[in-house]
Amino acid sequence: MKQIRILLADITKIKVDAIVNAANTSLLGGGGVDGAIHRAAGPELLKECTALGGCETGQAKITKGYNLPASYVIHTPGPVWRGGSRNEEALLEGSYLNSLKLAEEYGCKTVAFPSISTGIYHFPLDKASTIALRTIDGFLQNSSIIEVVTVACFDEHTKQAYEQAAQSLNMHVPVEITD
Ligand code: AR6
């Protein structure tokens, strides 16, 4: 049974096949969820990332998960919000879509996302949550590999935005909201 889960969680603690990292184009680590993932995975992650040669905004690259409970980390630089006229919405959709494609290629059945671009990159949460859920829902409907996609919200405010977006959208895959 396919499902989308919205929960309040630290993504570094979730045991899924792949977690997604809201990275930057260098793929060499940073603050926010990126910093937390690198700390929890250990130094081997940076070593593998260094060999990847960066990643364009909206694209995605995969590494192993090292000390994380997740087997893989999919790194995607989301767009920096610059007012909305720099293709930010399509680039954010690309981050979700290309991460899901990569997860599928690696046979991942369970994938967890953070709220990409809504922290340091300042993408408006209402728009970002709508793009995230619409893209995940569309992909999951047509996937024969991915079964469960979790959105790990780091704070209550973010979780509420995703709950609201799920209610406003006409979701095809069942959504479970957990505390
Ligand atoms: N688990 C889940 N979500 C988290 C965690 C965590 N452990 N820690 C933070 N968040 P951000 P961005 C949430 O800033 O906006 C880095 O420096 C956070 O509260 O991590 O895409 C990169 O290297 C927010 O809701 O990512 C880039 O330079 C969400 O994750 C830049 O930040 C995203 O916030 C990327 O900025």
Short mmCIF file of N, CA and C and ligand atoms in Angstrom, two decimals:
data_model
loop_
_atom_site.label_atom_id
_atom_site.label_comp_id
_atom_site.label_asym_id
_atom_site.label_seq_id
_atom_site.Cartn_x
_atom_site.Cartn_y
_atom_site.Cartn_z
N MET A 1 0.85 -1.22 0.00
CA MET A 1 0.00 0.00 0.00
C MET A 1 0.87 1.26 0.00
N LYS A 2 0.64 2.10 -0.96
CA LYS A 2 1.43 3.35 -1.02
C LYS A 2 0.93 4.35 0.00
N GLN A 3 1.86 5.16 0.48
CA GLN A 3 1.48 6.14 1.50
C GLN A 3 2.46 7.33 1.52
N ILE A 4 1.92 8.49 1.88
CA ILE A 4 2.74 9.66 2.16
C ILE A 4 2.57 9.96 3.64
N ARG A 5 3.68 10.08 4.35
CA ARG A 5 3.61 10.35 5.80
C ARG A 5 4.17 11.72 6.10
N ILE A 6 3.43 12.46 6.89
CA ILE A 6 3.90 13.78 7.34
C ILE A 6 4.14 13.66 8.84
N LEU A 7 5.37 13.87 9.27
CA LEU A 7 5.62 13.78 10.71
C LEU A 7 6.66 14.77 11.18
N LEU A 8 6.63 15.01 12.49
CA LEU A 8 7.59 15.89 13.14
C LEU A 8 8.78 15.01 13.48
N ALA A 9 9.93 15.26 12.86
CA ALA A 9 11.06 14.37 13.12
C ALA A 9 12.39 14.97 12.68
N ASP A 10 13.43 14.44 13.29
CA ASP A 10 14.80 14.70 12.87
C ASP A 10 15.11 13.64 11.81
N ILE A 11 15.37 14.08 10.60
CA ILE A 11 15.53 13.14 9.47
C ILE A 11 16.73 12.21 9.65
N THR A 12 17.70 12.62 10.44
CA THR A 12 18.90 11.78 10.63
C THR A 12 18.59 10.53 11.47
N LYS A 13 17.42 10.50 12.09
CA LYS A 13 17.06 9.37 12.95
C LYS A 13 16.13 8.36 12.26
N ILE A 14 15.72 8.68 11.04
CA ILE A 14 14.70 7.86 10.37
C ILE A 14 15.34 6.70 9.61
N LYS A 15 14.82 5.51 9.84
CA LYS A 15 15.35 4.32 9.16
C LYS A 15 14.53 4.04 7.89
N VAL A 16 15.03 4.57 6.80
CA VAL A 16 14.40 4.35 5.49
C VAL A 16 15.51 3.96 4.52
N ASP A 17 15.13 3.58 3.31
CA ASP A 17 16.16 3.22 2.33
C ASP A 17 17.00 4.44 1.94
N ALA A 18 16.34 5.60 1.78
CA ALA A 18 17.09 6.81 1.43
C ALA A 18 16.50 8.04 2.10
N ILE A 19 17.38 8.87 2.64
CA ILE A 19 16.94 10.20 3.08
C ILE A 19 17.48 11.22 2.08
N VAL A 20 16.76 12.31 1.94
CA VAL A 20 17.18 13.36 1.01
C VAL A 20 17.79 14.50 1.83
N ASN A 21 18.89 15.04 1.29
CA ASN A 21 19.60 16.14 1.94
C ASN A 21 19.35 17.43 1.17
N ALA A 22 18.89 18.48 1.86
CA ALA A 22 18.75 19.81 1.26
C ALA A 22 20.14 20.44 1.25
N ALA A 23 20.89 20.14 0.19
CA ALA A 23 22.31 20.49 0.12
C ALA A 23 22.51 21.84 -0.57
N ASN A 24 23.75 22.16 -0.86
CA ASN A 24 24.07 23.30 -1.74
C ASN A 24 24.85 22.74 -2.93
N THR A 25 25.12 23.58 -3.92
CA THR A 25 25.68 23.06 -5.18
C THR A 25 27.10 22.51 -5.03
N SER A 26 27.79 22.85 -3.94
CA SER A 26 29.13 22.29 -3.74
C SER A 26 29.08 20.85 -3.25
N LEU A 27 27.98 20.47 -2.61
CA LEU A 27 27.80 19.16 -1.96
C LEU A 27 28.85 18.93 -0.87
N LEU A 28 29.42 19.98 -0.35
CA LEU A 28 30.48 19.81 0.65
C LEU A 28 30.02 20.11 2.07
N GLY A 29 28.72 20.07 2.29
CA GLY A 29 28.18 20.29 3.65
C GLY A 29 27.81 21.75 3.87
N GLY A 30 27.19 22.00 5.01
CA GLY A 30 26.73 23.35 5.32
C GLY A 30 26.02 23.36 6.65
N GLY A 31 25.06 24.27 6.80
CA GLY A 31 24.29 24.35 8.04
C GLY A 31 23.00 23.55 7.91
N GLY A 32 22.03 23.86 8.75
CA GLY A 32 20.69 23.26 8.66
C GLY A 32 20.72 21.74 8.62
N VAL A 33 19.83 21.19 7.82
CA VAL A 33 19.70 19.73 7.75
C VAL A 33 20.96 19.10 7.13
N ASP A 34 21.60 19.82 6.25
CA ASP A 34 22.84 19.36 5.61
C ASP A 34 23.92 19.10 6.68
N GLY A 35 24.10 20.06 7.57
CA GLY A 35 25.08 19.91 8.64
C GLY A 35 24.73 18.73 9.54
N ALA A 36 23.45 18.60 9.86
CA ALA A 36 23.00 17.52 10.75
C ALA A 36 23.24 16.15 10.10
N ILE A 37 22.99 16.05 8.81
CA ILE A 37 23.19 14.78 8.10
C ILE A 37 24.68 14.42 8.06
N HIS A 38 25.52 15.39 7.76
CA HIS A 38 26.97 15.12 7.73
C HIS A 38 27.50 14.72 9.11
N ARG A 39 27.02 15.39 10.16
CA ARG A 39 27.46 15.04 11.52
C ARG A 39 27.05 13.61 11.88
N ALA A 40 25.81 13.27 11.55
CA ALA A 40 25.31 11.95 11.93
C ALA A 40 25.91 10.83 11.06
N ALA A 41 26.21 11.15 9.81
CA ALA A 41 26.75 10.12 8.90
C ALA A 41 28.23 9.84 9.19
N GLY A 42 28.95 10.89 9.64
CA GLY A 42 30.38 10.74 9.88
C GLY A 42 31.20 11.22 8.68
N PRO A 43 32.53 11.31 8.86
CA PRO A 43 33.41 11.94 7.85
C PRO A 43 33.49 11.22 6.51
N GLU A 44 33.13 9.96 6.47
CA GLU A 44 33.16 9.22 5.20
C GLU A 44 32.21 9.83 4.18
N LEU A 45 31.14 10.44 4.67
CA LEU A 45 30.16 11.03 3.75
C LEU A 45 30.79 12.19 2.98
N LEU A 46 31.52 13.05 3.68
CA LEU A 46 32.16 14.19 3.01
C LEU A 46 33.18 13.71 1.98
N LYS A 47 33.86 12.65 2.33
CA LYS A 47 34.84 12.06 1.40
C LYS A 47 34.16 11.66 0.09
N GLU A 48 33.05 10.96 0.20
CA GLU A 48 32.35 10.53 -1.02
C GLU A 48 31.78 11.73 -1.78
N CYS A 49 31.27 12.72 -1.03
CA CYS A 49 30.69 13.92 -1.66
C CYS A 49 31.75 14.71 -2.42
N THR A 50 32.95 14.76 -1.88
CA THR A 50 34.03 15.52 -2.51
C THR A 50 34.31 14.99 -3.92
N ALA A 51 34.16 13.70 -4.08
CA ALA A 51 34.43 13.08 -5.38
C ALA A 51 33.31 13.30 -6.40
N LEU A 52 32.18 13.84 -5.96
CA LEU A 52 31.03 13.99 -6.87
C LEU A 52 31.12 15.23 -7.76
N GLY A 53 31.96 16.19 -7.37
CA GLY A 53 32.12 17.38 -8.21
C GLY A 53 30.93 18.32 -8.22
N GLY A 54 30.20 18.38 -7.11
CA GLY A 54 29.08 19.32 -7.01
C GLY A 54 27.83 18.83 -7.74
N CYS A 55 26.79 19.66 -7.70
CA CYS A 55 25.50 19.28 -8.30
C CYS A 55 24.75 20.56 -8.62
N GLU A 56 24.08 20.58 -9.77
CA GLU A 56 23.31 21.78 -10.13
C GLU A 56 22.01 21.87 -9.33
N THR A 57 21.55 23.07 -9.14
CA THR A 57 20.28 23.31 -8.45
C THR A 57 19.15 22.55 -9.15
N GLY A 58 18.37 21.82 -8.35
CA GLY A 58 17.23 21.07 -8.91
C GLY A 58 17.59 19.67 -9.38
N GLN A 59 18.90 19.35 -9.42
CA GLN A 59 19.35 18.00 -9.79
C GLN A 59 19.64 17.22 -8.50
N ALA A 60 20.08 15.97 -8.60
CA ALA A 60 20.33 15.17 -7.40
C ALA A 60 21.44 14.17 -7.63
N LYS A 61 22.19 13.88 -6.57
CA LYS A 61 23.24 12.85 -6.61
C LYS A 61 23.12 11.98 -5.36
N ILE A 62 23.59 10.73 -5.45
CA ILE A 62 23.39 9.79 -4.36
C ILE A 62 24.73 9.31 -3.77
N THR A 63 24.72 9.10 -2.46
CA THR A 63 25.87 8.49 -1.77
C THR A 63 25.33 7.43 -0.81
N LYS A 64 26.25 6.73 -0.19
CA LYS A 64 25.87 5.80 0.88
C LYS A 64 25.50 6.60 2.13
N GLY A 65 24.90 5.92 3.10
CA GLY A 65 24.45 6.60 4.32
C GLY A 65 25.43 6.51 5.49
N TYR A 66 26.46 5.68 5.35
CA TYR A 66 27.48 5.52 6.41
C TYR A 66 26.85 5.28 7.78
N ASN A 67 27.09 6.12 8.78
CA ASN A 67 26.58 5.84 10.13
C ASN A 67 25.10 6.17 10.34
N LEU A 68 24.45 6.63 9.29
CA LEU A 68 23.01 6.93 9.42
C LEU A 68 22.20 5.63 9.40
N PRO A 69 21.00 5.63 9.97
CA PRO A 69 20.14 4.45 9.83
C PRO A 69 19.70 4.24 8.37
N ALA A 70 19.70 5.29 7.57
CA ALA A 70 19.31 5.17 6.16
C ALA A 70 20.47 4.59 5.34
N SER A 71 20.14 3.77 4.33
CA SER A 71 21.19 3.16 3.50
C SER A 71 21.84 4.17 2.57
N TYR A 72 21.03 5.09 2.05
CA TYR A 72 21.54 6.08 1.09
C TYR A 72 21.17 7.50 1.51
N VAL A 73 21.99 8.46 1.03
CA VAL A 73 21.62 9.88 1.11
C VAL A 73 21.55 10.41 -0.32
N ILE A 74 20.44 11.04 -0.65
CA ILE A 74 20.29 11.69 -1.95
C ILE A 74 20.44 13.18 -1.72
N HIS A 75 21.43 13.77 -2.36
CA HIS A 75 21.76 15.18 -2.12
C HIS A 75 21.16 16.02 -3.24
N THR A 76 20.35 16.99 -2.89
CA THR A 76 19.79 17.89 -3.91
C THR A 76 19.86 19.34 -3.45
N PRO A 77 20.52 20.20 -4.21
CA PRO A 77 20.46 21.62 -3.87
C PRO A 77 19.12 22.19 -4.36
N GLY A 78 18.30 22.64 -3.43
CA GLY A 78 17.08 23.34 -3.81
C GLY A 78 17.43 24.77 -4.21
N PRO A 79 16.47 25.50 -4.78
CA PRO A 79 16.74 26.89 -5.16
C PRO A 79 16.72 27.85 -3.97
N VAL A 80 17.54 28.89 -4.06
CA VAL A 80 17.45 30.01 -3.11
C VAL A 80 16.25 30.84 -3.58
N TRP A 81 15.36 31.23 -2.67
CA TRP A 81 14.21 32.06 -3.06
C TRP A 81 14.68 33.48 -3.34
N ARG A 82 14.41 33.96 -4.57
CA ARG A 82 14.82 35.32 -4.93
C ARG A 82 13.61 36.12 -5.41
N GLY A 83 12.44 35.83 -4.84
CA GLY A 83 11.24 36.59 -5.17
C GLY A 83 10.29 35.87 -6.10
N GLY A 84 10.73 34.77 -6.71
CA GLY A 84 9.82 33.93 -7.49
C GLY A 84 9.96 34.04 -9.00
N SER A 85 10.78 34.97 -9.48
CA SER A 85 10.88 35.16 -10.93
C SER A 85 12.11 34.49 -11.52
N ARG A 86 12.83 33.73 -10.71
CA ARG A 86 14.05 33.07 -11.19
C ARG A 86 13.86 31.55 -11.34
N ASN A 87 12.64 31.18 -11.73
CA ASN A 87 12.37 29.76 -11.97
C ASN A 87 12.43 28.91 -10.69
N GLU A 88 12.26 29.56 -9.55
CA GLU A 88 12.41 28.85 -8.27
C GLU A 88 11.43 27.68 -8.14
N GLU A 89 10.17 27.88 -8.58
CA GLU A 89 9.17 26.83 -8.37
C GLU A 89 9.51 25.58 -9.18
N ALA A 90 9.91 25.76 -10.44
CA ALA A 90 10.27 24.61 -11.29
C ALA A 90 11.53 23.93 -10.76
N LEU A 91 12.46 24.72 -10.26
CA LEU A 91 13.69 24.14 -9.71
C LEU A 91 13.40 23.32 -8.46
N LEU A 92 12.48 23.81 -7.63
CA LEU A 92 12.13 23.04 -6.42
C LEU A 92 11.44 21.74 -6.81
N GLU A 93 10.56 21.82 -7.78
CA GLU A 93 9.90 20.60 -8.28
C GLU A 93 10.97 19.62 -8.80
N GLY A 94 11.97 20.16 -9.48
CA GLY A 94 13.07 19.34 -9.99
C GLY A 94 13.82 18.63 -8.88
N SER A 95 14.03 19.30 -7.76
CA SER A 95 14.71 18.67 -6.62
C SER A 95 13.94 17.44 -6.15
N TYR A 96 12.63 17.57 -6.01
CA TYR A 96 11.81 16.43 -5.56
C TYR A 96 11.79 15.32 -6.62
N LEU A 97 11.56 15.72 -7.85
CA LEU A 97 11.43 14.75 -8.94
C LEU A 97 12.73 13.99 -9.19
N ASN A 98 13.83 14.69 -9.27
CA ASN A 98 15.11 14.04 -9.56
C ASN A 98 15.57 13.18 -8.38
N SER A 99 15.23 13.59 -7.15
CA SER A 99 15.54 12.76 -5.98
C SER A 99 14.74 11.46 -6.02
N LEU A 100 13.48 11.56 -6.37
CA LEU A 100 12.62 10.37 -6.43
C LEU A 100 13.06 9.43 -7.56
N LYS A 101 13.46 10.00 -8.69
CA LYS A 101 13.95 9.18 -9.81
C LYS A 101 15.19 8.40 -9.40
N LEU A 102 16.09 9.06 -8.71
CA LEU A 102 17.33 8.42 -8.26
C LEU A 102 17.01 7.33 -7.23
N ALA A 103 16.10 7.62 -6.34
CA ALA A 103 15.69 6.63 -5.33
C ALA A 103 15.15 5.38 -6.04
N GLU A 104 14.37 5.61 -7.05
CA GLU A 104 13.78 4.49 -7.80
C GLU A 104 14.87 3.68 -8.50
N GLU A 105 15.81 4.38 -9.13
CA GLU A 105 16.93 3.71 -9.80
C GLU A 105 17.71 2.81 -8.86
N TYR A 106 17.79 3.20 -7.61
CA TYR A 106 18.53 2.43 -6.60
C TYR A 106 17.62 1.46 -5.84
N GLY A 107 16.41 1.30 -6.31
CA GLY A 107 15.49 0.32 -5.73
C GLY A 107 14.98 0.65 -4.35
N CYS A 108 14.97 1.92 -4.01
CA CYS A 108 14.50 2.32 -2.67
C CYS A 108 12.98 2.23 -2.59
N LYS A 109 12.51 1.59 -1.55
CA LYS A 109 11.05 1.48 -1.33
C LYS A 109 10.56 2.58 -0.42
N THR A 110 11.45 3.05 0.46
CA THR A 110 11.06 4.08 1.43
C THR A 110 12.05 5.24 1.36
N VAL A 111 11.50 6.44 1.29
CA VAL A 111 12.30 7.65 1.10
C VAL A 111 11.79 8.72 2.06
N ALA A 112 12.70 9.48 2.67
CA ALA A 112 12.28 10.60 3.53
C ALA A 112 12.90 11.90 3.05
N PHE A 113 12.06 12.93 2.99
CA PHE A 113 12.50 14.28 2.58
C PHE A 113 12.43 15.24 3.75
N PRO A 114 13.35 16.21 3.81
CA PRO A 114 13.12 17.37 4.68
C PRO A 114 12.33 18.39 3.85
N SER A 115 12.01 19.51 4.43
CA SER A 115 11.33 20.57 3.69
C SER A 115 12.39 21.39 2.95
N ILE A 116 12.67 20.97 1.71
CA ILE A 116 13.77 21.55 0.93
C ILE A 116 13.55 23.05 0.67
N SER A 117 14.60 23.82 0.86
CA SER A 117 14.66 25.27 0.56
C SER A 117 13.90 26.19 1.52
N THR A 118 13.19 25.64 2.51
CA THR A 118 12.37 26.54 3.35
C THR A 118 13.11 27.03 4.60
N GLY A 119 14.39 26.70 4.73
CA GLY A 119 15.17 27.20 5.86
C GLY A 119 16.06 28.34 5.40
N ILE A 120 17.34 28.07 5.34
CA ILE A 120 18.35 29.08 4.96
C ILE A 120 18.04 29.67 3.58
N TYR A 121 17.41 28.91 2.68
CA TYR A 121 17.11 29.39 1.32
C TYR A 121 15.79 30.15 1.21
N HIS A 122 15.02 30.26 2.31
CA HIS A 122 13.88 31.18 2.39
C HIS A 122 12.75 31.01 1.39
N PHE A 123 12.57 29.82 0.85
CA PHE A 123 11.43 29.58 -0.05
C PHE A 123 10.16 29.65 0.79
N PRO A 124 9.13 30.40 0.38
CA PRO A 124 7.91 30.50 1.20
C PRO A 124 7.30 29.11 1.45
N LEU A 125 7.00 28.86 2.72
CA LEU A 125 6.57 27.53 3.16
C LEU A 125 5.27 27.07 2.51
N ASP A 126 4.32 27.98 2.33
CA ASP A 126 3.04 27.56 1.73
C ASP A 126 3.24 27.08 0.30
N LYS A 127 4.04 27.82 -0.46
CA LYS A 127 4.31 27.42 -1.85
C LYS A 127 5.15 26.14 -1.88
N ALA A 128 6.18 26.08 -1.04
CA ALA A 128 7.10 24.93 -1.06
C ALA A 128 6.39 23.64 -0.67
N SER A 129 5.52 23.71 0.33
CA SER A 129 4.83 22.49 0.79
C SER A 129 3.87 21.99 -0.29
N THR A 130 3.24 22.90 -1.01
CA THR A 130 2.34 22.52 -2.10
C THR A 130 3.11 21.85 -3.23
N ILE A 131 4.22 22.44 -3.62
CA ILE A 131 5.05 21.86 -4.70
C ILE A 131 5.56 20.47 -4.27
N ALA A 132 6.03 20.38 -3.02
CA ALA A 132 6.58 19.11 -2.51
C ALA A 132 5.53 18.01 -2.57
N LEU A 133 4.37 18.25 -2.00
CA LEU A 133 3.36 17.19 -1.93
C LEU A 133 2.76 16.85 -3.29
N ARG A 134 2.57 17.87 -4.13
CA ARG A 134 2.03 17.62 -5.47
C ARG A 134 3.00 16.74 -6.27
N THR A 135 4.29 17.03 -6.15
CA THR A 135 5.30 16.29 -6.92
C THR A 135 5.44 14.87 -6.38
N ILE A 136 5.48 14.73 -5.06
CA ILE A 136 5.60 13.40 -4.44
C ILE A 136 4.38 12.55 -4.80
N ASP A 137 3.20 13.14 -4.68
CA ASP A 137 1.95 12.42 -4.97
C ASP A 137 1.92 11.94 -6.42
N GLY A 138 2.26 12.81 -7.34
CA GLY A 138 2.26 12.46 -8.77
C GLY A 138 3.24 11.33 -9.07
N PHE A 139 4.42 11.42 -8.47
CA PHE A 139 5.44 10.41 -8.73
C PHE A 139 5.06 9.06 -8.14
N LEU A 140 4.60 9.10 -6.91
CA LEU A 140 4.27 7.87 -6.18
C LEU A 140 3.15 7.09 -6.86
N GLN A 141 2.19 7.83 -7.38
CA GLN A 141 1.08 7.21 -8.11
C GLN A 141 1.55 6.31 -9.23
N ASN A 142 2.63 6.74 -9.90
CA ASN A 142 3.10 6.02 -11.09
C ASN A 142 4.32 5.15 -10.82
N SER A 143 4.76 5.07 -9.57
CA SER A 143 5.96 4.30 -9.28
C SER A 143 5.62 2.86 -8.93
N SER A 144 6.41 1.93 -9.50
CA SER A 144 6.19 0.53 -9.12
C SER A 144 7.22 0.12 -8.07
N ILE A 145 8.06 1.03 -7.65
CA ILE A 145 9.14 0.70 -6.70
C ILE A 145 8.95 1.39 -5.35
N ILE A 146 8.78 2.70 -5.36
CA ILE A 146 8.67 3.44 -4.09
C ILE A 146 7.29 3.22 -3.48
N GLU A 147 7.29 2.91 -2.20
CA GLU A 147 6.02 2.63 -1.50
C GLU A 147 5.63 3.72 -0.52
N VAL A 148 6.60 4.15 0.29
CA VAL A 148 6.28 5.15 1.31
C VAL A 148 7.25 6.33 1.20
N VAL A 149 6.69 7.53 1.14
CA VAL A 149 7.50 8.75 1.19
C VAL A 149 7.12 9.51 2.45
N THR A 150 8.13 9.78 3.27
CA THR A 150 7.93 10.52 4.51
C THR A 150 8.42 11.95 4.33
N VAL A 151 7.66 12.91 4.82
CA VAL A 151 8.15 14.28 4.89
C VAL A 151 8.45 14.55 6.36
N ALA A 152 9.73 14.70 6.67
CA ALA A 152 10.16 14.90 8.06
C ALA A 152 10.21 16.41 8.35
N CYS A 153 9.19 16.89 9.07
CA CYS A 153 9.11 18.31 9.41
C CYS A 153 9.86 18.53 10.72
N PHE A 154 10.71 19.54 10.74
CA PHE A 154 11.58 19.73 11.90
C PHE A 154 10.92 20.57 13.00
N ASP A 155 9.86 21.27 12.65
CA ASP A 155 9.15 22.08 13.66
C ASP A 155 7.65 22.05 13.35
N GLU A 156 6.88 22.41 14.34
CA GLU A 156 5.42 22.35 14.27
C GLU A 156 4.86 23.25 13.15
N HIS A 157 5.47 24.42 13.00
CA HIS A 157 5.03 25.38 11.98
C HIS A 157 5.14 24.75 10.57
N THR A 158 6.25 24.07 10.33
CA THR A 158 6.47 23.42 9.04
C THR A 158 5.47 22.28 8.85
N LYS A 159 5.26 21.52 9.91
CA LYS A 159 4.32 20.39 9.82
C LYS A 159 2.91 20.91 9.49
N GLN A 160 2.53 22.00 10.13
CA GLN A 160 1.19 22.57 9.88
C GLN A 160 1.04 23.00 8.43
N ALA A 161 2.11 23.55 7.86
CA ALA A 161 2.05 23.98 6.45
C ALA A 161 1.84 22.78 5.53
N TYR A 162 2.51 21.68 5.83
CA TYR A 162 2.35 20.47 5.01
C TYR A 162 0.96 19.86 5.19
N GLU A 163 0.45 19.90 6.39
CA GLU A 163 -0.91 19.38 6.64
C GLU A 163 -1.92 20.18 5.84
N GLN A 164 -1.76 21.50 5.88
CA GLN A 164 -2.64 22.41 5.15
C GLN A 164 -2.57 22.15 3.64
N ALA A 165 -1.35 22.00 3.14
CA ALA A 165 -1.16 21.75 1.71
C ALA A 165 -1.82 20.43 1.31
N ALA A 166 -1.69 19.41 2.16
CA ALA A 166 -2.30 18.10 1.86
C ALA A 166 -3.81 18.22 1.80
N GLN A 167 -4.36 19.07 2.66
CA GLN A 167 -5.82 19.25 2.65
C GLN A 167 -6.29 20.02 1.42
N SER A 168 -5.50 20.99 0.99
CA SER A 168 -5.91 21.82 -0.16
C SER A 168 -5.75 21.09 -1.48
N LEU A 169 -4.76 20.21 -1.56
CA LEU A 169 -4.50 19.50 -2.82
C LEU A 169 -5.44 18.31 -2.94
N ASN A 170 -5.67 17.90 -4.18
CA ASN A 170 -6.44 16.68 -4.39
C ASN A 170 -5.45 15.52 -4.46
N MET A 171 -5.11 14.99 -3.27
CA MET A 171 -4.07 13.96 -3.20
C MET A 171 -4.63 12.60 -3.64
N HIS A 172 -3.82 11.86 -4.39
CA HIS A 172 -4.23 10.53 -4.87
C HIS A 172 -3.75 9.43 -3.94
N VAL A 173 -2.56 9.61 -3.40
CA VAL A 173 -1.99 8.63 -2.48
C VAL A 173 -2.45 9.00 -1.06
N PRO A 174 -2.86 8.01 -0.24
CA PRO A 174 -3.29 8.33 1.12
C PRO A 174 -2.19 9.00 1.96
N VAL A 175 -2.61 10.00 2.72
CA VAL A 175 -1.67 10.77 3.55
C VAL A 175 -1.92 10.44 5.01
N GLU A 176 -0.85 10.08 5.73
CA GLU A 176 -0.97 9.83 7.17
C GLU A 176 -0.20 10.92 7.91
N ILE A 177 -0.89 11.56 8.85
CA ILE A 177 -0.24 12.62 9.63
C ILE A 177 -0.01 12.08 11.04
N THR A 178 1.27 12.08 11.46
CA THR A 178 1.64 11.51 12.77
C THR A 178 2.28 12.59 13.65
N ASP A 179 2.04 12.51 14.93
CA ASP A 179 2.65 13.47 15.86
C ASP A 179 4.11 13.14 16.12
N1 AR6 B 1 15.77 16.99 10.20
C1 AR6 B 1 14.75 17.46 9.44
N2 AR6 B 1 14.66 18.74 9.04
C2 AR6 B 1 15.62 19.60 9.46
C3 AR6 B 1 16.72 19.18 10.26
C4 AR6 B 1 16.77 17.82 10.64
N3 AR6 B 1 17.75 17.31 11.38
N4 AR6 B 1 17.49 20.28 10.51
C5 AR6 B 1 16.90 21.34 9.90
N5 AR6 B 1 15.77 20.93 9.27
P1 AR6 B 1 17.74 24.14 5.64
P2 AR6 B 1 17.56 24.96 2.80
C6 AR6 B 1 14.77 21.69 8.49
O1 AR6 B 1 18.16 25.49 6.05
O2 AR6 B 1 16.60 26.03 3.13
C7 AR6 B 1 22.62 24.45 4.23
O3 AR6 B 1 23.65 25.27 4.71
C8 AR6 B 1 14.75 23.19 8.66
O4 AR6 B 1 14.12 23.55 9.88
O5 AR6 B 1 18.44 22.97 6.24
O6 AR6 B 1 17.31 24.07 1.63
C9 AR6 B 1 22.95 23.83 2.88
O7 AR6 B 1 24.32 23.49 2.78
C10 AR6 B 1 13.91 23.57 7.44
O8 AR6 B 1 12.53 23.35 7.72
O9 AR6 B 1 17.85 23.94 4.02
C11 AR6 B 1 22.57 24.93 1.93
O10 AR6 B 1 23.59 25.89 1.83
C12 AR6 B 1 14.36 22.54 6.38
O11 AR6 B 1 15.03 21.51 7.11
C13 AR6 B 1 21.36 25.56 2.58
O12 AR6 B 1 21.48 25.26 3.99
C14 AR6 B 1 15.32 23.10 5.34
O13 AR6 B 1 16.18 24.05 5.93
C15 AR6 B 1 20.06 24.95 2.10
O14 AR6 B 1 18.98 25.66 2.62
#
